[in-house]
Short mmCIF file of C-alpha atoms in Angstrom, two decimals:
data_model
loop_
_atom_site.label_atom_id
_atom_site.label_comp_id
_atom_site.label_asym_id
_atom_site.label_seq_id
_atom_site.Cartn_x
_atom_site.Cartn_y
_atom_site.Cartn_z
CA MET A 1 18.76 5.97 -33.79
CA GLU A 2 21.42 3.68 -35.26
CA PRO A 3 20.55 0.48 -37.16
CA THR A 4 20.01 -2.31 -34.65
CA LYS A 5 19.38 -6.06 -34.76
CA ILE A 6 17.48 -7.66 -31.89
CA PRO A 7 16.90 -11.44 -31.48
CA ALA A 8 13.18 -12.07 -30.97
CA ILE A 9 10.32 -14.57 -30.99
CA LYS A 10 7.30 -13.75 -33.16
CA GLY A 11 3.77 -14.33 -31.91
CA ARG A 12 0.19 -13.40 -32.59
CA ILE A 13 -2.83 -12.80 -30.35
CA GLY A 14 -6.13 -11.73 -31.88
CA ASN A 15 -5.27 -9.39 -34.74
CA THR A 16 -2.03 -8.20 -33.16
CA VAL A 17 1.40 -9.49 -34.19
CA TYR A 18 4.04 -9.02 -31.51
CA TYR A 19 7.71 -9.80 -30.95
CA CYS A 20 9.21 -10.90 -27.62
CA ALA A 21 12.79 -9.78 -27.06
CA THR A 22 15.21 -8.23 -24.61
CA MET A 23 16.71 -4.76 -24.83
CA SER A 24 19.51 -3.27 -22.80
CA PHE A 25 18.90 -0.31 -20.51
CA GLY A 26 21.07 1.71 -22.88
CA GLN A 27 18.90 0.78 -25.86
CA ILE A 28 15.75 1.64 -23.91
CA SER A 29 17.17 5.04 -23.01
CA ARG A 30 18.28 5.83 -26.57
CA MET A 31 15.52 4.26 -28.65
CA VAL A 32 12.29 4.70 -26.67
CA LYS A 33 10.60 8.11 -26.65
CA LYS A 34 7.84 9.50 -24.45
CA VAL A 35 4.24 9.16 -25.59
CA ASP A 36 3.40 12.34 -27.52
CA ASP A 37 1.05 12.48 -30.50
CA GLU A 38 0.85 8.70 -31.00
CA LEU A 39 -2.37 8.30 -29.01
CA HIS A 40 -4.02 11.72 -29.44
CA THR A 41 -3.67 14.74 -31.70
CA ALA A 42 -5.31 17.24 -29.32
CA ASN A 43 -2.76 19.04 -27.15
CA SER A 44 -4.96 18.87 -24.04
CA LEU A 45 -5.14 15.08 -24.29
CA LYS A 46 -1.40 14.77 -24.94
CA GLU A 47 -0.79 16.88 -21.83
CA GLN A 48 -3.12 14.64 -19.85
CA ILE A 49 -1.10 11.59 -20.89
CA GLN A 50 2.09 13.30 -19.72
CA ARG A 51 0.52 14.35 -16.41
CA SER A 52 -0.15 10.69 -15.75
CA LEU A 53 3.63 10.21 -15.69
CA SER A 54 3.86 10.81 -11.96
CA ASN A 55 6.90 10.98 -9.73
CA ASN A 56 6.62 7.21 -9.42
CA TYR A 57 9.47 6.99 -11.94
CA ILE A 58 11.76 8.46 -9.25
CA ARG A 59 10.93 5.54 -6.97
CA ILE A 60 11.68 3.16 -9.83
CA LYS A 61 15.02 4.92 -10.37
CA GLU A 62 15.86 4.46 -6.67
CA TYR A 63 14.81 0.82 -6.86
CA ILE A 64 17.15 0.23 -9.81
CA LEU A 65 20.06 2.00 -8.12
CA ASN A 66 19.65 0.44 -4.68
CA ARG A 67 18.43 -3.12 -5.15
CA GLU A 68 20.69 -5.92 -6.36
CA ASP A 69 17.64 -8.19 -6.77
CA ARG A 70 15.85 -5.68 -9.01
CA PHE A 71 13.42 -7.16 -11.51
CA PHE A 72 10.68 -5.90 -13.83
CA ASP A 73 8.00 -7.45 -15.95
CA SER A 74 7.96 -6.79 -19.69
CA LEU A 75 7.59 -3.42 -21.35
CA VAL A 76 5.08 -3.19 -24.18
CA LEU A 77 6.55 -0.98 -26.90
CA ALA A 78 4.88 0.24 -30.08
CA VAL A 79 6.97 0.75 -33.23
CA TYR A 80 6.12 2.95 -36.22
CA ASP A 81 7.76 4.66 -39.20
CA GLY A 82 11.07 3.42 -40.56
CA ASP A 83 11.18 -0.05 -42.04
CA PRO A 84 11.71 -2.77 -39.41
CA LEU A 85 12.63 -6.06 -41.07
CA TRP A 86 11.87 -9.51 -39.66
CA THR A 87 14.24 -12.32 -40.66
CA GLU A 88 13.14 -15.76 -39.53
CA ILE A 89 15.75 -18.33 -38.54
CA ARG A 90 14.44 -21.88 -38.59
CA PHE A 91 15.77 -24.22 -35.92
CA GLU A 92 15.54 -27.97 -36.26
CA VAL A 93 16.26 -30.24 -33.29
CA GLU A 94 15.66 -33.99 -33.45
CA ASN A 95 13.60 -33.58 -36.64
CA ASN A 96 11.35 -30.97 -34.97
CA GLN A 97 11.26 -27.50 -36.51
CA TYR A 98 10.94 -24.42 -34.30
CA PRO A 99 9.67 -21.48 -36.39
CA ASN A 100 8.97 -17.88 -35.32
CA ILE A 101 12.51 -17.33 -34.01
CA GLY A 102 14.62 -14.71 -35.73
CA LEU A 103 16.08 -11.21 -35.89
CA LEU A 104 14.16 -7.94 -35.84
CA GLU A 105 16.21 -5.36 -37.69
CA PHE A 106 15.63 -1.63 -37.20
CA SER A 107 16.84 0.78 -39.87
CA GLY A 108 17.28 3.60 -37.38
CA ARG A 109 14.35 5.67 -38.64
CA GLU A 110 11.74 3.94 -36.47
CA LYS A 111 9.99 5.62 -33.58
CA ILE A 112 9.28 3.58 -30.46
CA PHE A 113 7.05 4.58 -27.55
CA PRO A 114 5.81 2.70 -24.46
CA VAL A 115 2.24 1.46 -24.52
CA ASP A 116 2.74 -0.07 -21.08
CA GLY A 117 5.72 0.80 -18.90
CA GLN A 118 6.29 4.53 -19.34
CA HIS A 119 7.26 4.89 -15.65
CA ARG A 120 9.78 2.07 -15.97
CA VAL A 121 11.26 3.62 -19.11
CA GLU A 122 11.71 6.98 -17.40
CA GLY A 123 13.05 5.28 -14.27
CA ILE A 124 15.65 3.45 -16.36
CA ARG A 125 16.58 6.68 -18.15
CA ALA A 126 16.98 8.51 -14.82
CA ALA A 127 19.02 5.68 -13.29
CA LEU A 128 21.47 5.74 -16.21
CA LEU A 129 22.10 9.44 -15.63
CA GLU A 130 23.49 8.48 -12.23
CA ASN A 131 25.14 5.17 -13.07
CA ARG A 132 26.21 4.46 -16.66
CA GLU A 133 27.44 1.00 -15.63
CA LEU A 134 23.81 -0.15 -15.76
CA GLU A 135 23.68 0.32 -19.56
CA ASN A 136 24.14 -3.38 -20.34
CA GLU A 137 21.46 -4.67 -18.00
CA THR A 138 18.50 -6.03 -19.93
CA ILE A 139 14.73 -5.97 -19.65
CA SER A 140 12.20 -8.06 -21.55
CA VAL A 141 10.04 -6.23 -24.09
CA MET A 142 7.07 -6.97 -26.31
CA LEU A 143 7.11 -4.98 -29.55
CA ILE A 144 3.95 -4.29 -31.52
CA GLY A 145 3.32 -2.36 -34.71
CA HIS A 146 1.66 1.06 -34.65
CA GLN A 147 0.11 2.97 -37.55
CA ASN A 148 0.14 6.76 -37.12
CA THR A 149 -3.36 7.00 -38.59
CA THR A 150 -6.79 7.53 -37.05
CA GLU A 151 -7.42 3.78 -36.91
CA GLY A 152 -3.87 3.06 -35.77
CA MET A 153 -4.17 5.56 -32.92
CA LYS A 154 -7.50 4.04 -31.93
CA LYS A 155 -6.03 0.54 -31.74
CA SER A 156 -2.98 1.69 -29.75
CA ARG A 157 -5.19 3.67 -27.34
CA ARG A 158 -7.28 0.56 -26.77
CA ILE A 159 -4.21 -1.52 -25.96
CA PHE A 160 -2.85 1.31 -23.79
CA SER A 161 -6.07 1.70 -21.77
CA THR A 162 -6.69 -2.04 -21.46
CA LEU A 163 -3.22 -2.72 -20.10
CA ASN A 164 -3.35 0.16 -17.65
CA ARG A 165 -6.91 -0.60 -16.54
CA TYR A 166 -6.37 -4.27 -15.81
CA VAL A 167 -2.84 -4.15 -14.41
CA LYS A 168 -3.77 -3.63 -10.77
CA PRO A 169 -1.37 -2.59 -8.00
CA VAL A 170 -0.41 -5.26 -5.49
CA ARG A 171 -3.07 -5.46 -2.80
CA LEU A 172 -2.06 -4.73 0.77
CA GLY A 173 -3.25 -8.18 1.81
CA ASP A 174 -0.80 -9.72 -0.66
CA ILE A 175 2.01 -7.51 0.64
CA ILE A 176 1.35 -8.70 4.18
CA ALA A 177 1.29 -12.31 3.05
CA LEU A 178 4.29 -12.31 0.72
CA ASP A 179 6.58 -9.28 1.06
CA GLU A 180 10.07 -10.15 2.28
CA ASP A 181 11.30 -6.55 2.47
CA ASP A 182 8.47 -4.87 4.41
CA THR A 183 9.48 -5.10 8.08
CA VAL A 184 5.92 -4.61 9.28
CA ALA A 185 4.64 -7.41 7.04
CA ILE A 186 7.45 -9.76 8.09
CA VAL A 187 6.88 -9.26 11.81
CA THR A 188 3.09 -9.31 11.50
CA ARG A 189 3.33 -12.69 9.75
CA ASP A 190 5.57 -14.00 12.51
CA LEU A 191 3.18 -12.87 15.25
CA LEU A 192 0.27 -14.57 13.49
CA GLU A 193 2.06 -17.83 14.20
CA THR A 194 3.56 -17.10 17.61
CA TYR A 195 1.48 -14.59 19.58
CA PRO A 196 -1.62 -16.01 21.33
CA LEU A 197 -3.87 -13.01 20.56
CA PHE A 198 -3.35 -13.51 16.83
CA MET A 199 -3.03 -17.27 16.37
CA GLY A 200 -5.52 -19.60 14.73
CA GLU A 201 -8.70 -17.85 13.60
CA ARG A 202 -8.19 -14.79 15.80
CA ILE A 203 -7.21 -12.55 12.86
CA LYS A 204 -9.59 -12.24 9.92
CA ALA A 205 -7.70 -12.46 6.63
CA SER A 206 -9.28 -10.10 4.10
CA ASN A 207 -8.40 -7.19 1.84
CA ASN A 208 -10.33 -4.63 3.89
CA LYS A 209 -10.36 -3.50 7.49
CA SER A 210 -13.91 -4.51 8.34
CA ILE A 211 -14.95 -7.82 9.88
CA PRO A 212 -18.12 -9.57 8.64
CA GLN A 213 -21.01 -9.65 11.09
CA SER A 214 -21.01 -13.42 10.83
CA ASP A 215 -17.47 -13.64 12.23
CA LYS A 216 -17.64 -14.38 15.95
CA LYS A 217 -14.06 -15.54 16.35
CA ALA A 218 -11.63 -12.84 15.23
CA PHE A 219 -10.02 -10.19 17.41
CA THR A 220 -9.53 -7.92 14.41
CA SER A 221 -8.81 -7.98 10.68
CA LEU A 222 -5.41 -8.57 9.11
CA MET A 223 -5.52 -5.14 7.45
CA THR A 224 -6.27 -3.41 10.76
CA LEU A 225 -3.51 -5.33 12.54
CA TYR A 226 -1.03 -4.33 9.84
CA GLU A 227 -2.12 -0.68 10.08
CA CYS A 228 -1.69 -0.80 13.88
CA HIS A 229 1.78 -2.26 13.46
CA LEU A 230 2.63 0.34 10.83
CA VAL A 231 1.83 3.08 13.36
CA LEU A 232 3.96 1.32 15.98
CA TYR A 233 6.82 0.93 13.49
CA TRP A 234 6.73 4.69 13.00
CA VAL A 235 7.13 5.16 16.77
CA PHE A 236 9.82 2.46 16.90
CA LYS A 237 11.87 4.20 14.20
CA CYS A 238 11.41 7.65 15.73
CA GLN A 239 12.57 6.40 19.13
CA LYS A 240 15.41 4.23 17.89
CA GLU A 241 16.90 6.81 15.55
CA ARG A 242 15.90 9.88 17.58
CA HIS A 243 14.37 11.44 14.52
CA ARG A 244 10.78 12.56 14.00
CA TYR A 245 9.92 10.84 10.74
CA VAL A 246 6.77 11.67 8.85
CA LYS A 247 4.72 8.60 8.06
CA SER A 248 5.35 8.78 4.31
CA GLN A 249 9.08 8.40 5.00
CA ILE A 250 8.39 5.24 6.98
CA LYS A 251 6.47 3.71 4.08
CA ASP A 252 9.40 4.40 1.76
CA GLN A 253 11.74 2.58 4.16
CA LEU A 254 9.56 -0.52 4.04
CA LYS A 255 10.77 -1.16 0.49
CA TYR A 256 14.17 -2.23 1.80
CA ARG A 257 14.68 -5.16 4.15
CA PRO A 258 16.68 -4.23 7.27
CA SER A 259 19.03 -6.56 9.16
CA ASP A 260 17.64 -9.57 10.98
CA ASP A 261 18.60 -7.89 14.25
CA ILE A 262 16.33 -4.92 13.50
CA ILE A 263 13.48 -7.25 12.55
CA ALA A 264 13.90 -9.18 15.80
CA GLU A 265 14.04 -5.94 17.79
CA PHE A 266 10.81 -4.69 16.23
CA ASN A 267 9.21 -8.06 16.95
CA ARG A 268 10.05 -7.66 20.64
CA TYR A 269 8.76 -4.08 20.52
CA LEU A 270 5.35 -5.24 19.27
CA VAL A 271 5.20 -8.08 21.77
CA GLY A 272 5.83 -5.52 24.51
CA PHE A 273 2.96 -3.38 23.28
CA TRP A 274 0.46 -6.23 23.07
CA ASP A 275 1.59 -7.65 26.41
CA CYS A 276 0.66 -4.29 27.96
CA MET A 277 -2.74 -4.42 26.25
CA ASN A 278 -3.38 -7.95 27.52
CA SER A 279 -2.36 -7.21 31.10
CA THR A 280 -4.29 -3.92 31.30
CA PHE A 281 -7.61 -4.86 29.70
CA GLU A 282 -9.20 -7.93 31.19
CA GLU A 283 -11.48 -8.57 28.21
CA ILE A 284 -8.47 -9.17 25.94
CA GLU A 285 -6.94 -11.64 28.38
CA ALA A 286 -10.32 -13.35 28.74
CA TYR A 287 -10.67 -13.55 24.97
CA ILE A 288 -7.26 -15.24 24.63
CA ASN A 289 -8.27 -17.84 27.21
CA ASN A 290 -11.74 -18.40 25.73
CA ASN A 291 -11.71 -21.75 23.94
CA SER A 292 -15.34 -21.65 22.81
CA ASP A 293 -16.34 -21.69 19.15
CA ASN A 294 -17.33 -18.01 19.20
CA PRO A 295 -15.01 -16.16 21.61
CA ALA A 296 -15.74 -12.72 20.09
CA ALA A 297 -19.55 -13.05 19.94
CA GLU A 298 -20.30 -10.66 22.82
CA LEU A 299 -17.25 -8.51 22.23
CA ARG A 300 -18.52 -7.62 18.76
CA SER A 301 -22.24 -7.91 19.44
CA THR A 302 -24.69 -6.80 16.78
CA GLU A 303 -27.11 -5.86 19.57
CA ASN A 304 -24.96 -3.38 21.47
CA GLY A 305 -21.81 -2.95 19.39
CA GLY A 306 -19.57 -4.81 21.80
CA ASN A 307 -16.10 -3.71 22.82
CA LEU A 308 -14.07 -0.77 21.49
CA PHE A 309 -10.95 -2.86 20.87
CA PHE A 310 -12.79 -5.54 18.92
CA ARG A 311 -13.93 -2.98 16.38
CA PRO A 312 -11.31 -1.84 13.82
CA ILE A 313 -12.76 1.69 14.00
CA GLY A 314 -11.91 1.68 17.72
CA LEU A 315 -8.65 -0.27 17.86
CA LEU A 316 -6.66 1.67 15.27
CA PRO A 317 -7.44 5.15 16.70
CA PHE A 318 -6.47 3.85 20.14
CA VAL A 319 -3.10 2.60 18.88
CA GLU A 320 -2.57 5.92 17.08
CA ALA A 321 -3.39 7.80 20.30
CA VAL A 322 -0.89 5.75 22.31
CA ALA A 323 1.74 6.41 19.64
CA ARG A 324 1.18 10.17 19.68
CA ILE A 325 1.28 10.31 23.47
CA LEU A 326 4.47 8.24 23.63
CA LEU A 327 6.31 10.50 21.19
CA ALA A 328 5.07 13.62 22.96
CA THR A 329 5.82 12.50 26.53
CA ASN A 330 8.45 9.75 26.20
CA LYS A 331 6.39 7.62 28.59
CA SER A 332 6.48 3.83 28.27
CA PHE A 333 3.73 1.71 26.73
CA ASP A 334 2.90 0.42 30.19
CA GLU A 335 2.51 3.92 31.66
CA ILE A 336 0.30 5.12 28.82
CA ILE A 337 -1.88 2.04 28.36
CA SER A 338 -2.42 1.51 32.09
CA GLY A 339 -3.67 5.11 32.19
CA TYR A 340 -6.62 3.98 30.07
CA VAL A 341 -7.67 1.18 32.41
CA ASN A 342 -10.89 3.04 33.29
CA LEU A 343 -11.70 3.97 29.69
CA ASN A 344 -15.32 3.19 28.82
CA ARG A 345 -14.83 0.50 26.22
CA ASN A 346 -18.51 -0.30 25.67
CA VAL A 347 -19.39 0.89 22.18
CA HIS A 348 -23.06 1.35 23.19
CA SER A 349 -22.59 3.94 25.95
CA ASP A 350 -22.99 7.65 26.58
CA MET A 351 -19.33 8.05 25.61
CA TRP A 352 -19.57 6.49 22.15
CA ASP A 353 -23.25 6.61 21.11
CA MET A 354 -23.61 8.55 17.81
CA ILE A 355 -19.81 8.69 17.53
CA LEU A 356 -19.11 5.00 17.05
CA TRP A 357 -22.52 3.40 17.52
CA ASN A 358 -25.98 4.34 16.29
CA PRO A 359 -28.36 3.04 18.98
CA ILE A 360 -31.38 3.46 16.69
CA THR A 361 -30.13 1.45 13.71
CA ARG A 362 -27.76 -0.65 15.83
CA LYS A 363 -25.00 -0.08 13.33
CA MET A 364 -21.38 1.00 13.66
CA ILE A 365 -20.54 4.52 12.47
CA MET A 366 -17.40 4.40 10.34
CA ARG A 367 -16.73 8.06 9.53
CA ASN A 368 -15.50 9.39 12.88
CA GLN A 369 -12.06 7.80 13.24
CA SER A 370 -10.23 11.13 13.59
CA LEU A 371 -12.68 12.29 16.26
CA VAL A 372 -12.23 9.06 18.22
CA ASN A 373 -8.47 9.51 18.04
CA SER A 374 -8.63 13.13 19.24
CA LEU A 375 -10.97 12.27 22.11
CA LEU A 376 -8.68 9.46 23.26
CA ILE A 377 -5.67 11.79 23.24
CA LYS A 378 -7.65 14.54 24.97
CA MET A 379 -8.60 12.17 27.80
CA MET A 380 -4.94 11.60 28.56
CA ASP A 381 -3.36 14.98 27.77
CA ASP A 382 -5.11 17.60 25.63
CA SER A 383 -1.91 19.64 25.33
CA ILE A 384 -0.70 17.08 22.78
CA LEU A 385 -3.43 18.09 20.33
CA THR A 386 -2.72 20.97 17.98
CA GLU A 387 -5.06 23.95 17.98
CA ARG A 388 -6.38 22.84 14.61
CA GLU A 389 -7.09 19.36 15.96
CA LYS A 390 -8.93 20.84 18.94
CA THR A 391 -11.02 23.06 16.68
CA ASN A 392 -11.88 20.15 14.39
CA MET A 393 -12.75 17.96 17.37
CA ILE A 394 -15.18 20.51 18.79
CA SER A 395 -16.71 21.24 15.39
CA LYS A 396 -17.22 17.55 14.59
CA TYR A 397 -18.71 16.89 18.02
CA ALA A 398 -21.11 19.82 17.65
CA THR A 399 -22.23 18.58 14.23
CA ILE A 400 -22.88 15.04 15.44
CA PHE A 401 -25.02 16.13 18.37
CA ASN A 402 -26.54 19.18 16.66
CA ILE A 403 -25.40 21.57 19.37
CA GLU A 404 -23.61 24.93 19.42
CA LEU A 405 -19.83 25.06 19.54
CA PRO A 406 -19.62 26.40 23.14
CA GLU A 407 -21.85 23.56 24.33
CA ALA A 408 -19.75 21.02 22.44
CA GLU A 409 -16.60 22.45 24.02
CA ARG A 410 -18.21 22.28 27.49
CA ARG A 411 -19.24 18.64 27.02
CA ILE A 412 -15.84 17.60 25.71
CA ALA A 413 -14.20 19.25 28.72
CA THR A 414 -16.12 16.87 31.00
CA ILE A 415 -14.83 13.75 29.20
CA ARG A 416 -12.21 12.18 31.43
CA LEU A 417 -10.75 8.80 32.21
#
């Protein structure tokens, strides 16, 4: 590493002195090394640290290469060995002195490793291999001292673990509320303001799919609605581009905002789906027109479970079933959804007792979503299910009702619309 001077601001928190500065991507690539024996001396623990460096850095590389509005928060870098020199430059403006501003000079013998931001460092390094013109872009850094001793390692480990424990990923609820690149989030937000089924208090805003028992107003939860729309976006993309995407590919595409025309087209696509739901199932239309204080009280009853569509564990598997059938048959939403008009939608019924509803405890059963999905597809066209899905469906059904596999297969064969 060559001698380097970096303008910085000096600060202190607790017993840690730190320096705030900016470094170019080129400096990051040349000067910052991977974490090795700075936090642990045991090889197994060093290997564990490196295993934590997942392929997420590849996504960061792609983000750097493909987004003009790219931005990162600060890296936290630890410095040891060598002889970094701090030279303070005192500024005086209108008789006020501003200390703690100066130059941090590296001799070239120092070793620098990331305490927080190892994925970003590797993403920057990988991006530069593909585009050297990014070398002069800058990122903010916080530099702290590290002693390569037992106590020094202990302190750096504590900072490392604290930063990584308390820096949480963005919650899905926040993505839905704020993300301006995620097509599904953008359109879902728009429908919350424009589509009657979702307006007002009809969608429960929370960071989980469930709806509190005390809520007698909501059709479903925001998380469930987003998940339904994510499934429908998958179908939308597969149809529009005539390509069978896997769902992980769709999630990657949500990082990049499409044209306004595509967003508007997907909006119309979702409206078409929900219009079919409203016109086919009278309880949804009645719910929209119910102006009482508790329009969902009976539809999500704690006494009998209520209606399949007003339970997240019922709505999402239904949407997934419609999506699978559409891709397999190329039928329209109207053709598929109208085919379910005679579906037993009472949660407390012979069809759904012990699968979705426990009639003894009067509680919803949350662990059978895949079975619900398979049964819904089977009712319409069992040829769509793979042999593995059929086997799992029969096995799960037999376990729930404590019956032999042939009996489970016989009972499932009688389930029709």
